[in-house]
Coordinates of C-alpha atoms (C1' of nucleotides) in Angstrom, one line a residue:
Chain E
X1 CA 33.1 2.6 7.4
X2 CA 34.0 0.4 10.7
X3 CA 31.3 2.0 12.3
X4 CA 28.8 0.4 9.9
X5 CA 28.7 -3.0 11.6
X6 CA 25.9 -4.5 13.3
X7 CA 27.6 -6.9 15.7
X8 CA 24.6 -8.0 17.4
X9 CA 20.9 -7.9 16.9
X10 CA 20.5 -7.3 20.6
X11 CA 23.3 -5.0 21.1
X12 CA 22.7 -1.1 20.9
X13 CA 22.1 -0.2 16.9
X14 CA 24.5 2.3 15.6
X15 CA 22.4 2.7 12.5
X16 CA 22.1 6.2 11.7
X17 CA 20.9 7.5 8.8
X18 CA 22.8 9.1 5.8
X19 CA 24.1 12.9 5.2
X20 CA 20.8 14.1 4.1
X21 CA 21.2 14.6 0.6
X22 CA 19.7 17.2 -1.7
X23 CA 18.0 17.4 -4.9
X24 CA 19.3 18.1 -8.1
X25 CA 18.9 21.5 -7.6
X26 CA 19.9 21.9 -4.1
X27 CA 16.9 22.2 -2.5
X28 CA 16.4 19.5 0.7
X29 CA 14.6 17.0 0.6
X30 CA 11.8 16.2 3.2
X31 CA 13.0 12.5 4.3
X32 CA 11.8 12.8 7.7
X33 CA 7.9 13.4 6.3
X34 CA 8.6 11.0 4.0
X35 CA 9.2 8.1 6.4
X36 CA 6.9 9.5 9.0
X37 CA 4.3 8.5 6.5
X38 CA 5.7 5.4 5.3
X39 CA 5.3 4.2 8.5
X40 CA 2.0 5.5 9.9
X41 CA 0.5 4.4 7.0
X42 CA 2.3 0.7 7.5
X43 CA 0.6 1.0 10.9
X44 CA -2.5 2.6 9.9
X45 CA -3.3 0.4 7.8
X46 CA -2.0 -2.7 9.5
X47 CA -4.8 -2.3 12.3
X48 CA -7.5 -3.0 9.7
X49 CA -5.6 -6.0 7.7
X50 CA -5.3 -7.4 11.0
X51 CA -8.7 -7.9 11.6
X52 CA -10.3 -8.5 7.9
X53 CA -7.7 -11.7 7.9
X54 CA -10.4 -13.4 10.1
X55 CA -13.1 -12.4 7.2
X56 CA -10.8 -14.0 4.5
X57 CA -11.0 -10.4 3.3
X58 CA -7.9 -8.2 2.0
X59 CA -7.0 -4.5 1.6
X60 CA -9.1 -4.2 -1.6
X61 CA -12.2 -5.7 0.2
X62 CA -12.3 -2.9 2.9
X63 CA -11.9 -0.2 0.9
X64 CA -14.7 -1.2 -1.5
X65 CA -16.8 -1.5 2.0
X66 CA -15.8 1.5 3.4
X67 CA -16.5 3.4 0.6
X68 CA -19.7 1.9 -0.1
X69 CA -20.9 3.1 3.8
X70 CA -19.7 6.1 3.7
X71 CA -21.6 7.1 0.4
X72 CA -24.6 4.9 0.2
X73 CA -25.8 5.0 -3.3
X74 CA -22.3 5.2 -4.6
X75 CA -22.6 4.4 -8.4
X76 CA -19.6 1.4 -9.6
X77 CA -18.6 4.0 -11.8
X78 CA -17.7 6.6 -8.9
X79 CA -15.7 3.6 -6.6
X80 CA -13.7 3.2 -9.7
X81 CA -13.2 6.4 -10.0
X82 CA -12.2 6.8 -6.2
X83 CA -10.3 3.0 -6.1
X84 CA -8.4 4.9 -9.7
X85 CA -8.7 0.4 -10.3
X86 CA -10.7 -1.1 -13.4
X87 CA -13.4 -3.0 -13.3
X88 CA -12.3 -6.2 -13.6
X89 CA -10.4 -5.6 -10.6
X90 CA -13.4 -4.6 -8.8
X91 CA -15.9 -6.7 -10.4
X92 CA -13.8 -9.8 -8.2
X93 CA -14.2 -7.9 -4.8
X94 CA -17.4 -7.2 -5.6
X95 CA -18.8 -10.0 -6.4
X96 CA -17.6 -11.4 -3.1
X97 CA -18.8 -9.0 -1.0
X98 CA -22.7 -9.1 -2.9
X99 CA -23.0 -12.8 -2.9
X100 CA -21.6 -12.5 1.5
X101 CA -24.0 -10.3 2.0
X102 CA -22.0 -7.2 2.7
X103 CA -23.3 -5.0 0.2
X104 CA -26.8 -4.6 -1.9
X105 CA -27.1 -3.5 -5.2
X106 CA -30.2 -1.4 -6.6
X107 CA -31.1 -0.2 -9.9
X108 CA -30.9 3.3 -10.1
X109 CA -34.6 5.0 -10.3
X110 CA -33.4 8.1 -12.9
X111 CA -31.4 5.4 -14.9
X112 CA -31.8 2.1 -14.8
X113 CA -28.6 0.9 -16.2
X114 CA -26.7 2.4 -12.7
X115 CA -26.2 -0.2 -9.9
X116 CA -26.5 1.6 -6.7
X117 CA -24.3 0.3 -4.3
X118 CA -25.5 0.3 -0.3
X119 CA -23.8 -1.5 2.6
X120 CA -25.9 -4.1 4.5
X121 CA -26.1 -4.0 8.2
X122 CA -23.7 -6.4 7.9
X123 CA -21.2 -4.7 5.8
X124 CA -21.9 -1.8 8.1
X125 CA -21.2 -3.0 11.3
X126 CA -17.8 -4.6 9.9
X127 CA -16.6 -1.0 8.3
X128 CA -17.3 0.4 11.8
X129 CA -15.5 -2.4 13.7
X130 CA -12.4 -1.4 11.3
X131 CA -13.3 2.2 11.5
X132 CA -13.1 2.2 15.3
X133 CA -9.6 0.6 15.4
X134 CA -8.2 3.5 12.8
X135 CA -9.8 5.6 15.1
X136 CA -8.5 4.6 18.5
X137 CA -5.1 5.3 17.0
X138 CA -5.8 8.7 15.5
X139 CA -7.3 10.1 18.5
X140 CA -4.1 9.0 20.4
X141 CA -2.0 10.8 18.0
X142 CA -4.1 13.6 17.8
X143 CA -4.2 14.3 21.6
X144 CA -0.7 14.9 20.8
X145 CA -1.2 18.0 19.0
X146 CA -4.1 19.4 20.7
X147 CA -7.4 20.4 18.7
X148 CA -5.6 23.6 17.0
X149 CA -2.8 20.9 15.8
X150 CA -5.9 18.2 14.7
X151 CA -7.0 21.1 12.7
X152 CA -3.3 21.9 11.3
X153 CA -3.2 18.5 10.6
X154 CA -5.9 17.9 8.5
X155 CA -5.2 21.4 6.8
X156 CA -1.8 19.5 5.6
X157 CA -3.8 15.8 4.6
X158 CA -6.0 17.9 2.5
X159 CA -3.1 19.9 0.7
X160 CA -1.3 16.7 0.0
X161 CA -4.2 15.6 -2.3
X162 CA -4.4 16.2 -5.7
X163 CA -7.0 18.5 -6.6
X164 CA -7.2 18.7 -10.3
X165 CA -9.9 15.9 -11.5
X166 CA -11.1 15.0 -8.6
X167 CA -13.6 12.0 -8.8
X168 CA -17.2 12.9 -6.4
X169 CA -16.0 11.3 -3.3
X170 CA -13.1 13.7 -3.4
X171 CA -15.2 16.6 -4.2
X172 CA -17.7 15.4 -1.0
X173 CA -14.3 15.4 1.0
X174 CA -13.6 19.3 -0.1
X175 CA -17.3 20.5 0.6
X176 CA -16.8 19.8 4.1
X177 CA -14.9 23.3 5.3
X178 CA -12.1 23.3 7.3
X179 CA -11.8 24.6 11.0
X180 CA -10.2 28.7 10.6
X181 CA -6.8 28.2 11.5
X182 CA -6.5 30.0 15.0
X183 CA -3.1 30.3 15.2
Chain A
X1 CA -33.7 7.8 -1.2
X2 CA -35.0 9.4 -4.0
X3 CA -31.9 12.1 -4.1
X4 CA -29.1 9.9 -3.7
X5 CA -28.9 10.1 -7.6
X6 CA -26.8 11.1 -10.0
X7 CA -28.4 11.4 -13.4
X8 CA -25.1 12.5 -15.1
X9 CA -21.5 12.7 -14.6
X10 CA -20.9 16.2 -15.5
X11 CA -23.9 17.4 -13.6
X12 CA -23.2 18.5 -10.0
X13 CA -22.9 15.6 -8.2
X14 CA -25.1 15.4 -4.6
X15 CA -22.9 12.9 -3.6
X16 CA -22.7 13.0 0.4
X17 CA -21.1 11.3 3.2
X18 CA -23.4 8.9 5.3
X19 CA -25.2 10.1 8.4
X20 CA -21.5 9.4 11.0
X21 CA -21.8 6.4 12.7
X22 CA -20.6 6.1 15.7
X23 CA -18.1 3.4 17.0
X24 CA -20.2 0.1 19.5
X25 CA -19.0 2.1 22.2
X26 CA -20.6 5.9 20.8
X27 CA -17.5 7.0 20.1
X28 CA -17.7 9.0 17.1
X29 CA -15.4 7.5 14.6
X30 CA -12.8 9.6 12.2
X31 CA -13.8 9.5 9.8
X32 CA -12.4 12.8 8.3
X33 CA -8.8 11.8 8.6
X34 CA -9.1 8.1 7.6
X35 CA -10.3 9.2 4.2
X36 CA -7.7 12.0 3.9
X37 CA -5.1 10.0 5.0
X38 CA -6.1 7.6 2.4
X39 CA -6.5 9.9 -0.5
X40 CA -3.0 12.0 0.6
X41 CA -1.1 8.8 0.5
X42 CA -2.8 7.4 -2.7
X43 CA -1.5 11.0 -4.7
X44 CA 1.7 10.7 -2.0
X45 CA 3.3 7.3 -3.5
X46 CA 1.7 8.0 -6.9
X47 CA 4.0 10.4 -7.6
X48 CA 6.4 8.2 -7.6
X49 CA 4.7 5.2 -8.6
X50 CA 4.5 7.0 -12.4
X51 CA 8.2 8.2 -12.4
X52 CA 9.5 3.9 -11.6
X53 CA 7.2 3.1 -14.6
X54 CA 9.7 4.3 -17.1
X55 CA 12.5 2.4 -15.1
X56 CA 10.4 -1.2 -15.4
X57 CA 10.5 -0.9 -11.4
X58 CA 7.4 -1.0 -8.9
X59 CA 6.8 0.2 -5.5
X60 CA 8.6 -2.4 -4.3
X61 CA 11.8 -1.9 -5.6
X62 CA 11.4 2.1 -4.4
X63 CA 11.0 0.9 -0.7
X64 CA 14.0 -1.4 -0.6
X65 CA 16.2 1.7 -2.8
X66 CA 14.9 4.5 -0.2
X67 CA 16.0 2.7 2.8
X68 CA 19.2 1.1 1.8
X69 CA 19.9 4.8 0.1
X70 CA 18.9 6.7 3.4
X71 CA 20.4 4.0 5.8
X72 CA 23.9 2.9 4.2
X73 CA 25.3 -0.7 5.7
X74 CA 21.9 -1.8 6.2
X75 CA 22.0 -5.4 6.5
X76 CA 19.1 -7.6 4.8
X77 CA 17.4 -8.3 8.0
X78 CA 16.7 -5.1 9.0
X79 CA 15.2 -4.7 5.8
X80 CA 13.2 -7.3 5.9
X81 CA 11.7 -6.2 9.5
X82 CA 11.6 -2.5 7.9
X83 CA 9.6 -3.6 4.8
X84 CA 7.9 -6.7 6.9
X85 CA 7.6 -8.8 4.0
X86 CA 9.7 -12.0 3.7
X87 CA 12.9 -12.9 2.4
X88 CA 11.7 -14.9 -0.6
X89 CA 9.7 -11.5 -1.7
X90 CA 12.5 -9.5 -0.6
X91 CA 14.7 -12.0 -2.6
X92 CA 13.5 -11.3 -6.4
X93 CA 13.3 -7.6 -5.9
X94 CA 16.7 -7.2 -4.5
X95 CA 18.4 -9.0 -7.0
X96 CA 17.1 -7.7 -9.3
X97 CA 18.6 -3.9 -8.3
X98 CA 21.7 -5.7 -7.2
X99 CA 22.1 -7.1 -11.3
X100 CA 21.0 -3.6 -12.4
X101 CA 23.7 -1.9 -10.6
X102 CA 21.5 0.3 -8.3
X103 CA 22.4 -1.5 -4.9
X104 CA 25.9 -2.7 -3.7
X105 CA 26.4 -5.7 -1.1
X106 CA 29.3 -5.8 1.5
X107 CA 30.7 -8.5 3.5
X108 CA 30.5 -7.5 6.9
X109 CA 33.7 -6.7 8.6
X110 CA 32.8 -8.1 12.0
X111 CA 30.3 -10.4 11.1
X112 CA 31.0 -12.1 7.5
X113 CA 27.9 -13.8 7.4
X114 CA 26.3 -10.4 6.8
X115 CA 25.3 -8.4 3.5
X116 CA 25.4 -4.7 4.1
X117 CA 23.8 -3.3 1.3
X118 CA 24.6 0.1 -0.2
X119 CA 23.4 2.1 -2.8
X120 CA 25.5 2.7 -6.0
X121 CA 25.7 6.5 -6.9
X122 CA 22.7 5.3 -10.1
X123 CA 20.6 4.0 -6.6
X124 CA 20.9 7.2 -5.0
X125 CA 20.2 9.3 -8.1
X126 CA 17.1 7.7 -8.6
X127 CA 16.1 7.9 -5.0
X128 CA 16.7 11.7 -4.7
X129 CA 14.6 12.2 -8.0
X130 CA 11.7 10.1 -6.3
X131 CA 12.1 12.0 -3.2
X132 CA 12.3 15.1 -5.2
X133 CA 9.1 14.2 -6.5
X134 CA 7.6 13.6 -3.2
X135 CA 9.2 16.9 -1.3
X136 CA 7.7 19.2 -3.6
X137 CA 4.3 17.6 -2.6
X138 CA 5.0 18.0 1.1
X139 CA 6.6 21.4 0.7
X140 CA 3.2 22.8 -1.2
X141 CA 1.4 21.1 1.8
X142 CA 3.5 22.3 5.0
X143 CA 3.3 25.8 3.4
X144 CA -0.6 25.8 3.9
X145 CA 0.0 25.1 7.8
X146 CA 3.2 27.7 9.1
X147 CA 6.5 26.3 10.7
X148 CA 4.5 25.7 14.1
X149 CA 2.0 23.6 12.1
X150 CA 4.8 21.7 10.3
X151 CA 5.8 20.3 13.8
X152 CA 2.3 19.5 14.8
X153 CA 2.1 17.0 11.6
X154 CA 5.8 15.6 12.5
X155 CA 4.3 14.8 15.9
X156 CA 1.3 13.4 14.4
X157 CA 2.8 11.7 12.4
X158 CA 4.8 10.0 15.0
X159 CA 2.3 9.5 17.5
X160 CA 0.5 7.3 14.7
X161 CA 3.2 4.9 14.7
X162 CA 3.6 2.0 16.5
X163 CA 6.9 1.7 19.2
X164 CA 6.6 -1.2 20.6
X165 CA 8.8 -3.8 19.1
X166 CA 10.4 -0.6 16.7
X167 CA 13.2 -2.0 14.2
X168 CA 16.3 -0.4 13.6
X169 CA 14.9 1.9 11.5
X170 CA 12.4 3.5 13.6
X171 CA 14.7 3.5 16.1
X172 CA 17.0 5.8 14.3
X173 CA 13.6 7.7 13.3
X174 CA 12.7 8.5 16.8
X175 CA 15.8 9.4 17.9
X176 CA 15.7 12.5 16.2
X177 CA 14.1 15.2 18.5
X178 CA 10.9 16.5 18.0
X179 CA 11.0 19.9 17.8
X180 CA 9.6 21.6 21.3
X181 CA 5.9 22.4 20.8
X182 CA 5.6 26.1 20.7
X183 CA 1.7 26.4 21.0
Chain V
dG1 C1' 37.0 -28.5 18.3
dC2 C1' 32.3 -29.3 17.6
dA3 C1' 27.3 -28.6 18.0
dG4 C1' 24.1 -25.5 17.2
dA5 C1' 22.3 -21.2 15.9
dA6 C1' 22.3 -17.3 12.9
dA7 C1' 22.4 -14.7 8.3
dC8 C1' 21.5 -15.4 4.0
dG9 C1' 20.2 -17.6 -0.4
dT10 C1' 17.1 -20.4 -3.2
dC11 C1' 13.5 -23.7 -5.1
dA12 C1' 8.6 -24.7 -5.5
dA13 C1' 4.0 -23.8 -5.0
dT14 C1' 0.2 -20.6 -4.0
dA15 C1' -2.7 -16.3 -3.3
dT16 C1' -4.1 -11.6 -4.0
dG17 C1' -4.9 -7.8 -6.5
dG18 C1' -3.7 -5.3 -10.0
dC19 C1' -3.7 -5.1 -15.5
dT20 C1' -5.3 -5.4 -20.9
dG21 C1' -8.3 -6.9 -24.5
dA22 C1' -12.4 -8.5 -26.1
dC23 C1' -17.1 -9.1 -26.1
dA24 C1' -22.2 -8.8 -24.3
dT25 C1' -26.4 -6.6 -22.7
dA26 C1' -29.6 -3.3 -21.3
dA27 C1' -30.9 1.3 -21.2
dA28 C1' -30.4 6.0 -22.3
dT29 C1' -29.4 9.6 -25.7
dT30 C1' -29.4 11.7 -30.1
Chain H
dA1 C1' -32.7 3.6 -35.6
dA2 C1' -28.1 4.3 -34.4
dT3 C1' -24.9 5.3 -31.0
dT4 C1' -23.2 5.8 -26.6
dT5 C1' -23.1 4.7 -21.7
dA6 C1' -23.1 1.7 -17.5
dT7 C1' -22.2 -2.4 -16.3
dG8 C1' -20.8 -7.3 -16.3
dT9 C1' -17.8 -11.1 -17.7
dC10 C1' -14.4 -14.3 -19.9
dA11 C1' -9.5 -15.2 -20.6
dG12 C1' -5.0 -14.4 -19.7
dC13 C1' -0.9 -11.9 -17.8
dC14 C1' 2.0 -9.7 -14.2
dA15 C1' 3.8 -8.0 -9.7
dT16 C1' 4.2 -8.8 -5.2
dA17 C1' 3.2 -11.0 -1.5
dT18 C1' 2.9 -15.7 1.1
dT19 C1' 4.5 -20.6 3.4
dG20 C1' 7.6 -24.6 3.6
dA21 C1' 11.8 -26.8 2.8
dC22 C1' 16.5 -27.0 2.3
dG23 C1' 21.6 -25.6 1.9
dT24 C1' 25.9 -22.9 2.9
dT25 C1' 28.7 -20.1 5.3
dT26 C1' 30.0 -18.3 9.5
dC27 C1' 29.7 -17.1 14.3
dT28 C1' 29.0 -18.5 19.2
dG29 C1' 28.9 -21.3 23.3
dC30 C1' 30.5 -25.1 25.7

DNA sequence: GCAGAAACGTCAATATGGCTGACATAAATT
DNA sequence: AATTTATGTCAGCCATATTGACGTTTCTGC
């Protein structure tokens, strides 16, 4: 174990990782994938937090937003649905983003109990500004691949999601066909 | 606007994504893979997020056990730039693993200021379960996308990341070759 | 050898974003 | 008319993150 030491911070690491160890039942275990997305989700994400700091807004804040654009009309019932938070939770973000002006509600014309939810121009304008960053780094990474590896890629993203009980938005997500894989 | 409603939950919904904006610039915007990479990771961590329930433990606590498990001898700095949270959050949650016997600290040899921590055998056990957990996702996922398709994610993967400034960690991580790109 | 920096620990206060439980209202359904 | 649904809200709790300050041990540079 000598060759565990970390003399110096600016000295070459010898950190390495472990023996890769195995499940229970001696299958291998996918650590690489696993930290691959630890990370570019750290970083992902980190390009939007970033920039909603200088809104006063968090994590929770964007997503309501987001969600709100992409699916105008979205009932409070379907973000919670898609957020899997309660309402309580969400009624605080909310309520910010209403009385800032991001977002509009309007009662529902078939049932006026629903509050529709719409992004203002506003609210809008600031999803796309966070939208753009995500994107800028996506389309790095996916010039990587090339368009028949953007394509694998997204076949993987959707296979990773849960498909029994899936809330609208998810089921929106799953209309939309894939690319045939031309392998 | 009148058929952006949805009189009933268990009718079919007519849900559908917004008209895609475009970026200031007219860039179209990805919005595909942000939400997928936002659901897969949502059902990705939630998998484990159920199984720590039963052990009183949160995410946090899974981060700090994965990489100490995976990286043996890691000292608590690296951790902290790893996790990029402070020490005082980092604090609570370590000791807490450290009093339950899942995490071991070491003087260092050369440096005795420094805690290398290590996973107990309990520590890894309960990391390999978690990972367990997690591979079987990824395995049902890589299957939908061929060998040549699993790379083409690993290099996605990557590419999303960000190297400047890399910790220890991600140095180690990117170390390992990618495998060559057999298009 | 001594000054200063580094690695780590800890105390206190605060913020965010989750949670549960309880209760209220309006509108739809039966 | 009774019940259920969709939503909102009050009150309190918990987990996890933050900043700032301070202390100890140990290493490093002069």
């Amino acid at each position: 174990m000598a060759d565990i030491n970390f003399s110096s911070p600016t000295l070459s690491p010898e950190l390495r990782a472990a023996e890769p160890a195995t499940a229970a039942d001696g299958e291998p275990l996918r650590w690489d994938i696993i930290e691959l997305l630890f990370f570019a989700y750290r970083d992902f994400v980190g390009d939007a937090d970033h920039e909603l700091e200088a809104f006063g807004f968090g994590r929770a804040h964007h997503r309501v937003m987001h969600f709100v654009t992409r699916y105008p009309g979205l009932k409070v019932a379907d973000l919670l649905d898609v957020l899997r938070i309660t309402k309580q939770s969400l009624g605080r973000v909310l309520k910010q983003l209403l009385d800032e002006g991001y977002i509009v509600q309007k009662t529902g014309n078939n049932d006026r109990r629903q509050r529709l939810l719409f992004a203002t121009p506003k609210g809008e304008a600031l999803v796309a500004k966070l939208a753009g960053l995500q994107t800028r780094r996506i389309d790095r990474a996916l010039e990587q691949v090339g368009p028949a590896g953007a394509e694998k890629v997204r076949q993987f993203l959707r296979a990773m999601i849960d498909r029994d009980d899936p809330d609208k938005v998810l089921e929106a997500i799953f209309r939309t066909p894939v690319a045939a894989a031309k392998e």
